[in-house]
């Protein structure tokens, strides 16, 4: 089983920096890995079209970079199936979306952990690529790797904020991230992620997570936006999206073309 860089950073009390990839092309993983900048890649599966074979290929690309870990953002429906197949492909950590209650949080932990008496999970052993198919399936090393999967939750529903203290008390929850867009919908303010009420709840989540010893994680368009959160004590960020970078480049080139008078 390969080392889990993100888990190592959390255990050592060090900050972490990730970036988002929506395109499931393994070459995108390699480009990010060759940069040597990021501790992990978050494959945003919730917004991407993918197959199980593509997840295996993402895992193969990640294996080229022992000092870089990975995470998959998993949608609510069939989240247990997708989370387990992602982990078994070699995507080492999971971000679960649409959490509404402490029961949801407990279920997510059970999906990830192995079915040892101590872990109490439901993730069974399998002949899949993360264990070399026939090499380490069901081994002690595998159960330990399942114990080390970093479990992150999206706090993006009204119910999750109402049960935030109970969610923070669930054993096995490592990170929380606020989702202002979905949260604004759930409190009757669609499209108002920047609303003062929504942002106040975001700050409340950060403060409560820090007090409970759970790591808040922040998504940023660029790291220039981080200062506000570092002053609050946040040390974990996921910055930028591959699609957003391409879109921004296209728009900037369009502006230059117009300035040159090449397009009216």
PDB file of C-alpha atoms in Angstrom:
ATOM      1  CA  UNK A   1       0.000   0.000   0.000  1.00  0.00           C
ATOM      2  CA  UNK A   2       1.429   3.389  -0.973  1.00  0.00           C
ATOM      3  CA  UNK A   3       1.900   6.130   1.669  1.00  0.00           C
ATOM      4  CA  UNK A   4      -0.976   8.583   2.093  1.00  0.00           C
ATOM      5  CA  UNK A   5       0.636  12.040   1.997  1.00  0.00           C
ATOM      6  CA  UNK A   6      -2.490  13.877   3.143  1.00  0.00           C
ATOM      7  CA  UNK A   7      -2.897  11.618   6.172  1.00  0.00           C
ATOM      8  CA  UNK A   8       0.766  12.089   7.022  1.00  0.00           C
ATOM      9  CA  UNK A   9       0.393  15.873   6.958  1.00  0.00           C
ATOM     10  CA  UNK A  10      -2.664  15.782   9.216  1.00  0.00           C
ATOM     11  CA  UNK A  11      -0.950  13.435  11.675  1.00  0.00           C
ATOM     12  CA  UNK A  12       2.093  15.724  11.796  1.00  0.00           C
ATOM     13  CA  UNK A  13       0.001  18.857  12.313  1.00  0.00           C
ATOM     14  CA  UNK A  14       1.213  20.392   9.051  1.00  0.00           C
ATOM     15  CA  UNK A  15      -0.775  22.428   6.486  1.00  0.00           C
ATOM     16  CA  UNK A  16      -1.910  20.906   3.201  1.00  0.00           C
ATOM     17  CA  UNK A  17      -2.484  22.284  -0.281  1.00  0.00           C
ATOM     18  CA  UNK A  18      -4.525  20.572  -2.979  1.00  0.00           C
ATOM     19  CA  UNK A  19      -5.946  21.439  -6.372  1.00  0.00           C
ATOM     20  CA  UNK A  20      -9.100  20.332  -8.209  1.00  0.00           C
ATOM     21  CA  UNK A  21      -9.198  18.245 -11.368  1.00  0.00           C
ATOM     22  CA  UNK A  22     -12.520  17.714 -13.161  1.00  0.00           C
ATOM     23  CA  UNK A  23     -11.176  16.264 -16.414  1.00  0.00           C
ATOM     24  CA  UNK A  24     -10.560  12.509 -15.837  1.00  0.00           C
ATOM     25  CA  UNK A  25      -7.676  12.367 -18.329  1.00  0.00           C
ATOM     26  CA  UNK A  26      -4.678  10.818 -16.517  1.00  0.00           C
ATOM     27  CA  UNK A  27      -2.402  13.281 -18.297  1.00  0.00           C
ATOM     28  CA  UNK A  28      -3.940  16.062 -16.223  1.00  0.00           C
ATOM     29  CA  UNK A  29      -2.893  14.208 -13.082  1.00  0.00           C
ATOM     30  CA  UNK A  30       0.635  13.905 -14.460  1.00  0.00           C
ATOM     31  CA  UNK A  31       0.868  17.611 -15.312  1.00  0.00           C
ATOM     32  CA  UNK A  32      -0.104  18.580 -11.764  1.00  0.00           C
ATOM     33  CA  UNK A  33       2.258  15.981 -10.307  1.00  0.00           C
ATOM     34  CA  UNK A  34       5.202  17.172 -12.380  1.00  0.00           C
ATOM     35  CA  UNK A  35       4.698  20.706 -11.045  1.00  0.00           C
ATOM     36  CA  UNK A  36       5.690  19.502  -7.588  1.00  0.00           C
ATOM     37  CA  UNK A  37       3.477  22.161  -5.988  1.00  0.00           C
ATOM     38  CA  UNK A  38       0.556  20.260  -4.494  1.00  0.00           C
ATOM     39  CA  UNK A  39       0.262  17.723  -1.680  1.00  0.00           C
ATOM     40  CA  UNK A  40      -2.793  16.112  -3.251  1.00  0.00           C
ATOM     41  CA  UNK A  41      -5.240  16.279  -6.142  1.00  0.00           C
ATOM     42  CA  UNK A  42      -8.974  16.320  -5.588  1.00  0.00           C
ATOM     43  CA  UNK A  43     -10.707  14.572  -8.468  1.00  0.00           C
ATOM     44  CA  UNK A  44     -14.106  16.292  -8.488  1.00  0.00           C
ATOM     45  CA  UNK A  45     -16.115  13.236  -9.472  1.00  0.00           C
ATOM     46  CA  UNK A  46     -19.394  14.894  -8.500  1.00  0.00           C
ATOM     47  CA  UNK A  47     -19.074  17.199 -11.517  1.00  0.00           C
ATOM     48  CA  UNK A  48     -17.335  14.839 -13.911  1.00  0.00           C
ATOM     49  CA  UNK A  49     -18.279  11.988 -16.218  1.00  0.00           C
ATOM     50  CA  UNK A  50     -16.210   8.924 -15.376  1.00  0.00           C
ATOM     51  CA  UNK A  51     -16.037   5.167 -15.607  1.00  0.00           C
ATOM     52  CA  UNK A  52     -14.520   2.637 -13.232  1.00  0.00           C
ATOM     53  CA  UNK A  53     -11.748   2.069 -15.748  1.00  0.00           C
ATOM     54  CA  UNK A  54     -11.002   5.800 -15.806  1.00  0.00           C
ATOM     55  CA  UNK A  55     -10.734   5.786 -12.008  1.00  0.00           C
ATOM     56  CA  UNK A  56      -8.195   2.964 -12.238  1.00  0.00           C
ATOM     57  CA  UNK A  57      -6.207   5.003 -14.764  1.00  0.00           C
ATOM     58  CA  UNK A  58      -6.282   8.023 -12.469  1.00  0.00           C
ATOM     59  CA  UNK A  59      -4.910   5.754  -9.738  1.00  0.00           C
ATOM     60  CA  UNK A  60      -2.125   4.567 -12.048  1.00  0.00           C
ATOM     61  CA  UNK A  61      -1.145   8.137 -12.858  1.00  0.00           C
ATOM     62  CA  UNK A  62      -1.077   9.019  -9.167  1.00  0.00           C
ATOM     63  CA  UNK A  63       1.308   6.145  -8.494  1.00  0.00           C
ATOM     64  CA  UNK A  64       3.934   8.028 -10.516  1.00  0.00           C
ATOM     65  CA  UNK A  65       4.127  10.605  -7.703  1.00  0.00           C
ATOM     66  CA  UNK A  66       4.762   8.971  -4.298  1.00  0.00           C
ATOM     67  CA  UNK A  67       4.854  12.373  -2.565  1.00  0.00           C
ATOM     68  CA  UNK A  68       1.402  13.380  -3.803  1.00  0.00           C
ATOM     69  CA  UNK A  69      -1.881  12.009  -2.478  1.00  0.00           C
ATOM     70  CA  UNK A  70      -5.419  12.204  -3.833  1.00  0.00           C
ATOM     71  CA  UNK A  71      -9.067  12.657  -2.941  1.00  0.00           C
ATOM     72  CA  UNK A  72     -12.354  12.119  -4.759  1.00  0.00           C
ATOM     73  CA  UNK A  73     -15.436  14.263  -4.286  1.00  0.00           C
ATOM     74  CA  UNK A  74     -18.332  11.804  -4.184  1.00  0.00           C
ATOM     75  CA  UNK A  75     -21.955  12.670  -4.850  1.00  0.00           C
ATOM     76  CA  UNK A  76     -24.778  11.717  -2.495  1.00  0.00           C
ATOM     77  CA  UNK A  77     -26.478   9.006  -4.517  1.00  0.00           C
ATOM     78  CA  UNK A  78     -24.561   5.680  -4.500  1.00  0.00           C
ATOM     79  CA  UNK A  79     -21.835   7.373  -2.444  1.00  0.00           C
ATOM     80  CA  UNK A  80     -20.856   4.143  -0.713  1.00  0.00           C
ATOM     81  CA  UNK A  81     -20.278   2.330  -3.995  1.00  0.00           C
ATOM     82  CA  UNK A  82     -18.363   5.196  -5.598  1.00  0.00           C
ATOM     83  CA  UNK A  83     -16.252   5.892  -2.499  1.00  0.00           C
ATOM     84  CA  UNK A  84     -15.171   2.276  -2.158  1.00  0.00           C
ATOM     85  CA  UNK A  85     -14.370   1.887  -5.858  1.00  0.00           C
ATOM     86  CA  UNK A  86     -12.409   5.163  -5.817  1.00  0.00           C
ATOM     87  CA  UNK A  87     -10.330   4.040  -2.828  1.00  0.00           C
ATOM     88  CA  UNK A  88      -9.764   0.628  -4.388  1.00  0.00           C
ATOM     89  CA  UNK A  89      -8.612   2.343  -7.601  1.00  0.00           C
ATOM     90  CA  UNK A  90      -5.895   4.138  -5.640  1.00  0.00           C
ATOM     91  CA  UNK A  91      -7.634   7.456  -4.886  1.00  0.00           C
ATOM     92  CA  UNK A  92      -6.756   7.477  -1.222  1.00  0.00           C
ATOM     93  CA  UNK A  93      -9.154   9.937   0.433  1.00  0.00           C
ATOM     94  CA  UNK A  94     -12.818  10.908   0.100  1.00  0.00           C
ATOM     95  CA  UNK A  95     -14.862  14.114   0.245  1.00  0.00           C
ATOM     96  CA  UNK A  96     -18.538  13.279   0.793  1.00  0.00           C
ATOM     97  CA  UNK A  97     -21.188  15.756  -0.368  1.00  0.00           C
ATOM     98  CA  UNK A  98     -24.721  16.585   0.791  1.00  0.00           C
ATOM     99  CA  UNK A  99     -24.355  15.671   4.450  1.00  0.00           C
ATOM    100  CA  UNK A 100     -27.544  16.512   6.318  1.00  0.00           C
ATOM    101  CA  UNK A 101     -27.122  14.859   9.711  1.00  0.00           C
ATOM    102  CA  UNK A 102     -24.787  13.109  12.115  1.00  0.00           C
ATOM    103  CA  UNK A 103     -26.280   9.814  10.907  1.00  0.00           C
ATOM    104  CA  UNK A 104     -25.113  10.678   7.381  1.00  0.00           C
ATOM    105  CA  UNK A 105     -21.629  11.355   8.747  1.00  0.00           C
ATOM    106  CA  UNK A 106     -21.510   8.039  10.585  1.00  0.00           C
ATOM    107  CA  UNK A 107     -22.636   6.230   7.441  1.00  0.00           C
ATOM    108  CA  UNK A 108     -19.805   7.782   5.423  1.00  0.00           C
ATOM    109  CA  UNK A 109     -17.233   6.561   7.940  1.00  0.00           C
ATOM    110  CA  UNK A 110     -18.692   3.049   7.788  1.00  0.00           C
ATOM    111  CA  UNK A 111     -18.458   3.010   3.984  1.00  0.00           C
ATOM    112  CA  UNK A 112     -14.713   3.718   4.145  1.00  0.00           C
ATOM    113  CA  UNK A 113     -13.478   1.637   7.071  1.00  0.00           C
ATOM    114  CA  UNK A 114     -12.879  -2.100   6.921  1.00  0.00           C
ATOM    115  CA  UNK A 115     -15.093  -4.527   8.783  1.00  0.00           C
ATOM    116  CA  UNK A 116     -12.706  -5.180  11.656  1.00  0.00           C
ATOM    117  CA  UNK A 117     -14.218  -5.174  15.157  1.00  0.00           C
ATOM    118  CA  UNK A 118     -12.247  -2.027  15.932  1.00  0.00           C
ATOM    119  CA  UNK A 119     -13.101  -0.054  12.775  1.00  0.00           C
ATOM    120  CA  UNK A 120     -16.709  -1.230  12.479  1.00  0.00           C
ATOM    121  CA  UNK A 121     -16.934  -0.445   8.781  1.00  0.00           C
ATOM    122  CA  UNK A 122     -18.474  -2.229   5.818  1.00  0.00           C
ATOM    123  CA  UNK A 123     -15.678  -1.889   3.259  1.00  0.00           C
ATOM    124  CA  UNK A 124     -14.856  -5.419   2.199  1.00  0.00           C
ATOM    125  CA  UNK A 125     -11.620  -6.731   0.726  1.00  0.00           C
ATOM    126  CA  UNK A 126     -11.411  -6.997  -3.045  1.00  0.00           C
ATOM    127  CA  UNK A 127      -9.085  -7.953  -5.897  1.00  0.00           C
ATOM    128  CA  UNK A 128      -8.620  -4.375  -7.107  1.00  0.00           C
ATOM    129  CA  UNK A 129      -5.677  -2.290  -8.215  1.00  0.00           C
ATOM    130  CA  UNK A 130      -4.857  -0.484  -4.939  1.00  0.00           C
ATOM    131  CA  UNK A 131      -3.837  -3.827  -3.411  1.00  0.00           C
ATOM    132  CA  UNK A 132      -2.085  -5.135  -6.521  1.00  0.00           C
ATOM    133  CA  UNK A 133      -5.145  -7.254  -7.349  1.00  0.00           C
ATOM    134  CA  UNK A 134      -3.782 -10.443  -5.761  1.00  0.00           C
ATOM    135  CA  UNK A 135      -1.050  -9.115  -3.449  1.00  0.00           C
ATOM    136  CA  UNK A 136      -2.491  -7.349  -0.398  1.00  0.00           C
ATOM    137  CA  UNK A 137      -6.254  -7.787  -0.551  1.00  0.00           C
ATOM    138  CA  UNK A 138      -7.656  -8.246   2.949  1.00  0.00           C
ATOM    139  CA  UNK A 139      -4.211  -7.891   4.530  1.00  0.00           C
ATOM    140  CA  UNK A 140      -3.385  -6.046   7.727  1.00  0.00           C
ATOM    141  CA  UNK A 141      -1.698  -3.385   5.578  1.00  0.00           C
ATOM    142  CA  UNK A 142      -4.971  -2.908   3.706  1.00  0.00           C
ATOM    143  CA  UNK A 143      -7.076  -2.563   6.863  1.00  0.00           C
ATOM    144  CA  UNK A 144      -4.570  -0.030   8.203  1.00  0.00           C
ATOM    145  CA  UNK A 145      -4.782   1.903   4.923  1.00  0.00           C
ATOM    146  CA  UNK A 146      -8.574   2.038   5.285  1.00  0.00           C
ATOM    147  CA  UNK A 147      -8.127   3.382   8.818  1.00  0.00           C
ATOM    148  CA  UNK A 148      -5.896   6.098   7.323  1.00  0.00           C
ATOM    149  CA  UNK A 149      -8.274   7.274   4.599  1.00  0.00           C
ATOM    150  CA  UNK A 150      -8.923  10.976   5.220  1.00  0.00           C
ATOM    151  CA  UNK A 151     -12.687  11.485   5.428  1.00  0.00           C
ATOM    152  CA  UNK A 152     -13.897  14.978   4.597  1.00  0.00           C
ATOM    153  CA  UNK A 153     -17.508  16.165   4.619  1.00  0.00           C
ATOM    154  CA  UNK A 154     -19.265  18.995   2.811  1.00  0.00           C
ATOM    155  CA  UNK A 155     -21.319  21.128   5.178  1.00  0.00           C
ATOM    156  CA  UNK A 156     -23.730  22.571   2.642  1.00  0.00           C
ATOM    157  CA  UNK A 157     -27.201  21.855   3.976  1.00  0.00           C
ATOM    158  CA  UNK A 158     -29.275  23.535   6.666  1.00  0.00           C
ATOM    159  CA  UNK A 159     -29.643  20.220   8.509  1.00  0.00           C
ATOM    160  CA  UNK A 160     -25.880  19.770   8.702  1.00  0.00           C
ATOM    161  CA  UNK A 161     -25.431  23.147  10.363  1.00  0.00           C
ATOM    162  CA  UNK A 162     -28.244  22.354  12.784  1.00  0.00           C
ATOM    163  CA  UNK A 163     -26.443  19.129  13.771  1.00  0.00           C
ATOM    164  CA  UNK A 164     -22.923  20.494  13.450  1.00  0.00           C
ATOM    165  CA  UNK A 165     -21.891  19.706  17.025  1.00  0.00           C
ATOM    166  CA  UNK A 166     -23.073  16.098  16.640  1.00  0.00           C
ATOM    167  CA  UNK A 167     -21.281  15.767  13.294  1.00  0.00           C
ATOM    168  CA  UNK A 168     -18.044  17.082  14.790  1.00  0.00           C
ATOM    169  CA  UNK A 169     -18.313  14.436  17.508  1.00  0.00           C
ATOM    170  CA  UNK A 170     -18.490  11.532  15.032  1.00  0.00           C
ATOM    171  CA  UNK A 171     -15.273   9.468  15.289  1.00  0.00           C
ATOM    172  CA  UNK A 172     -13.350   9.330  12.036  1.00  0.00           C
ATOM    173  CA  UNK A 173     -14.288  12.713  10.579  1.00  0.00           C
ATOM    174  CA  UNK A 174     -11.070  14.501   9.639  1.00  0.00           C
ATOM    175  CA  UNK A 175     -12.059  17.577   7.631  1.00  0.00           C
ATOM    176  CA  UNK A 176     -15.080  19.793   6.994  1.00  0.00           C
ATOM    177  CA  UNK A 177     -15.677  22.130   4.086  1.00  0.00           C
ATOM    178  CA  UNK A 178     -18.477  24.643   3.745  1.00  0.00           C
ATOM    179  CA  UNK A 179     -20.447  24.801   0.490  1.00  0.00           C
ATOM    180  CA  UNK A 180     -22.017  28.276   0.250  1.00  0.00           C
ATOM    181  CA  UNK A 181     -23.848  27.676  -3.030  1.00  0.00           C
ATOM    182  CA  UNK A 182     -25.835  24.642  -1.905  1.00  0.00           C
ATOM    183  CA  UNK A 183     -26.181  26.073   1.581  1.00  0.00           C
ATOM    184  CA  UNK A 184     -27.738  29.270   0.258  1.00  0.00           C
ATOM    185  CA  UNK A 185     -30.344  27.153  -1.546  1.00  0.00           C
ATOM    186  CA  UNK A 186     -31.146  25.134   1.567  1.00  0.00           C
ATOM    187  CA  UNK A 187     -31.811  28.299   3.618  1.00  0.00           C
ATOM    188  CA  UNK A 188     -34.029  29.842   0.939  1.00  0.00           C
ATOM    189  CA  UNK A 189     -31.466  32.207  -0.593  1.00  0.00           C
ATOM    190  CA  UNK A 190     -30.513  30.576  -3.903  1.00  0.00           C
ATOM    191  CA  UNK A 191     -27.590  32.194  -5.685  1.00  0.00           C
ATOM    192  CA  UNK A 192     -26.588  34.186  -2.606  1.00  0.00           C
ATOM    193  CA  UNK A 193     -23.514  32.355  -1.362  1.00  0.00           C
ATOM    194  CA  UNK A 194     -22.026  35.692  -0.336  1.00  0.00           C
ATOM    195  CA  UNK A 195     -25.049  36.659   1.772  1.00  0.00           C
ATOM    196  CA  UNK A 196     -24.024  37.811   5.297  1.00  0.00           C
ATOM    197  CA  UNK A 197     -26.137  35.075   6.929  1.00  0.00           C
ATOM    198  CA  UNK A 198     -24.535  32.388   4.781  1.00  0.00           C
ATOM    199  CA  UNK A 199     -21.024  33.715   5.384  1.00  0.00           C
ATOM    200  CA  UNK A 200     -21.696  33.976   9.122  1.00  0.00           C
ATOM    201  CA  UNK A 201     -22.582  30.281   9.169  1.00  0.00           C
ATOM    202  CA  UNK A 202     -19.398  29.542   7.210  1.00  0.00           C
ATOM    203  CA  UNK A 203     -17.361  31.313   9.876  1.00  0.00           C
ATOM    204  CA  UNK A 204     -19.299  29.495  12.593  1.00  0.00           C
ATOM    205  CA  UNK A 205     -18.464  26.145  10.988  1.00  0.00           C
ATOM    206  CA  UNK A 206     -14.761  27.031  10.842  1.00  0.00           C
ATOM    207  CA  UNK A 207     -14.664  28.147  14.471  1.00  0.00           C
ATOM    208  CA  UNK A 208     -16.525  25.085  15.740  1.00  0.00           C
ATOM    209  CA  UNK A 209     -14.381  22.705  13.689  1.00  0.00           C
ATOM    210  CA  UNK A 210     -11.167  24.225  15.006  1.00  0.00           C
ATOM    211  CA  UNK A 211     -12.448  24.033  18.578  1.00  0.00           C
ATOM    212  CA  UNK A 212     -13.362  20.354  18.093  1.00  0.00           C
ATOM    213  CA  UNK A 213     -10.005  19.440  16.570  1.00  0.00           C
ATOM    214  CA  UNK A 214     -11.475  18.775  13.108  1.00  0.00           C
ATOM    215  CA  UNK A 215      -9.655  20.435  10.215  1.00  0.00           C
ATOM    216  CA  UNK A 216     -11.628  23.028   8.223  1.00  0.00           C
ATOM    217  CA  UNK A 217     -10.686  23.080   4.544  1.00  0.00           C
ATOM    218  CA  UNK A 218     -11.302  26.017   2.214  1.00  0.00           C
ATOM    219  CA  UNK A 219     -11.739  26.077  -1.570  1.00  0.00           C
ATOM    220  CA  UNK A 220     -10.121  29.063  -3.286  1.00  0.00           C
ATOM    221  CA  UNK A 221      -9.908  30.341  -6.820  1.00  0.00           C
ATOM    222  CA  UNK A 222      -6.339  31.446  -6.110  1.00  0.00           C
ATOM    223  CA  UNK A 223      -4.116  31.522  -3.051  1.00  0.00           C
ATOM    224  CA  UNK A 224      -4.302  35.323  -2.885  1.00  0.00           C
ATOM    225  CA  UNK A 225      -7.713  34.777  -1.253  1.00  0.00           C
ATOM    226  CA  UNK A 226      -6.282  32.752   1.643  1.00  0.00           C
ATOM    227  CA  UNK A 227      -5.247  35.470   4.111  1.00  0.00           C
ATOM    228  CA  UNK A 228      -8.709  35.935   5.604  1.00  0.00           C
ATOM    229  CA  UNK A 229      -8.819  32.246   6.495  1.00  0.00           C
ATOM    230  CA  UNK A 230      -5.234  31.827   7.656  1.00  0.00           C
ATOM    231  CA  UNK A 231      -5.903  34.594  10.181  1.00  0.00           C
ATOM    232  CA  UNK A 232      -8.736  32.427  11.539  1.00  0.00           C
ATOM    233  CA  UNK A 233      -6.372  29.466  11.926  1.00  0.00           C
ATOM    234  CA  UNK A 234      -7.231  27.529   8.756  1.00  0.00           C
ATOM    235  CA  UNK A 235      -4.281  25.592   7.340  1.00  0.00           C
ATOM    236  CA  UNK A 236      -5.826  23.405   4.659  1.00  0.00           C
ATOM    237  CA  UNK A 237      -6.735  24.699   1.210  1.00  0.00           C
ATOM    238  CA  UNK A 238      -7.724  23.346  -2.185  1.00  0.00           C
ATOM    239  CA  UNK A 239      -6.963  25.912  -4.862  1.00  0.00           C
ATOM    240  CA  UNK A 240      -8.102  26.235  -8.463  1.00  0.00           C
ATOM    241  CA  UNK A 241      -9.866  24.048 -11.021  1.00  0.00           C
ATOM    242  CA  UNK A 242      -8.532  22.788 -14.329  1.00  0.00           C
ATOM    243  CA  UNK A 243     -11.679  23.911 -16.175  1.00  0.00           C
ATOM    244  CA  UNK A 244     -11.643  27.293 -14.450  1.00  0.00           C
ATOM    245  CA  UNK A 245      -8.029  27.834 -15.488  1.00  0.00           C
ATOM    246  CA  UNK A 246      -8.826  27.060 -19.136  1.00  0.00           C
ATOM    247  CA  UNK A 247     -11.914  29.275 -19.092  1.00  0.00           C
ATOM    248  CA  UNK A 248      -9.985  32.165 -17.535  1.00  0.00           C
ATOM    249  CA  UNK A 249      -7.225  31.861 -20.137  1.00  0.00           C
ATOM    250  CA  UNK A 250      -9.755  31.859 -22.992  1.00  0.00           C
ATOM    251  CA  UNK A 251     -11.478  34.961 -21.623  1.00  0.00           C
ATOM    252  CA  UNK A 252      -8.188  36.805 -21.157  1.00  0.00           C
ATOM    253  CA  UNK A 253      -7.153  36.015 -24.715  1.00  0.00           C
ATOM    254  CA  UNK A 254     -10.514  37.258 -25.947  1.00  0.00           C
ATOM    255  CA  UNK A 255      -9.908  40.601 -24.246  1.00  0.00           C
ATOM    256  CA  UNK A 256      -6.494  40.913 -25.918  1.00  0.00           C
ATOM    257  CA  UNK A 257      -7.992  40.087 -29.314  1.00  0.00           C
ATOM    258  CA  UNK A 258     -10.585  42.832 -28.868  1.00  0.00           C
ATOM    259  CA  UNK A 259      -7.927  45.349 -27.796  1.00  0.00           C
ATOM    260  CA  UNK A 260      -5.961  44.583 -30.965  1.00  0.00           C
ATOM    261  CA  UNK A 261      -9.063  45.232 -33.047  1.00  0.00           C
ATOM    262  CA  UNK A 262      -9.082  41.710 -34.480  1.00  0.00           C
ATOM    263  CA  UNK A 263     -12.670  41.139 -33.428  1.00  0.00           C
ATOM    264  CA  UNK A 264     -15.420  43.717 -33.407  1.00  0.00           C
TER     265      UNK A 264
END
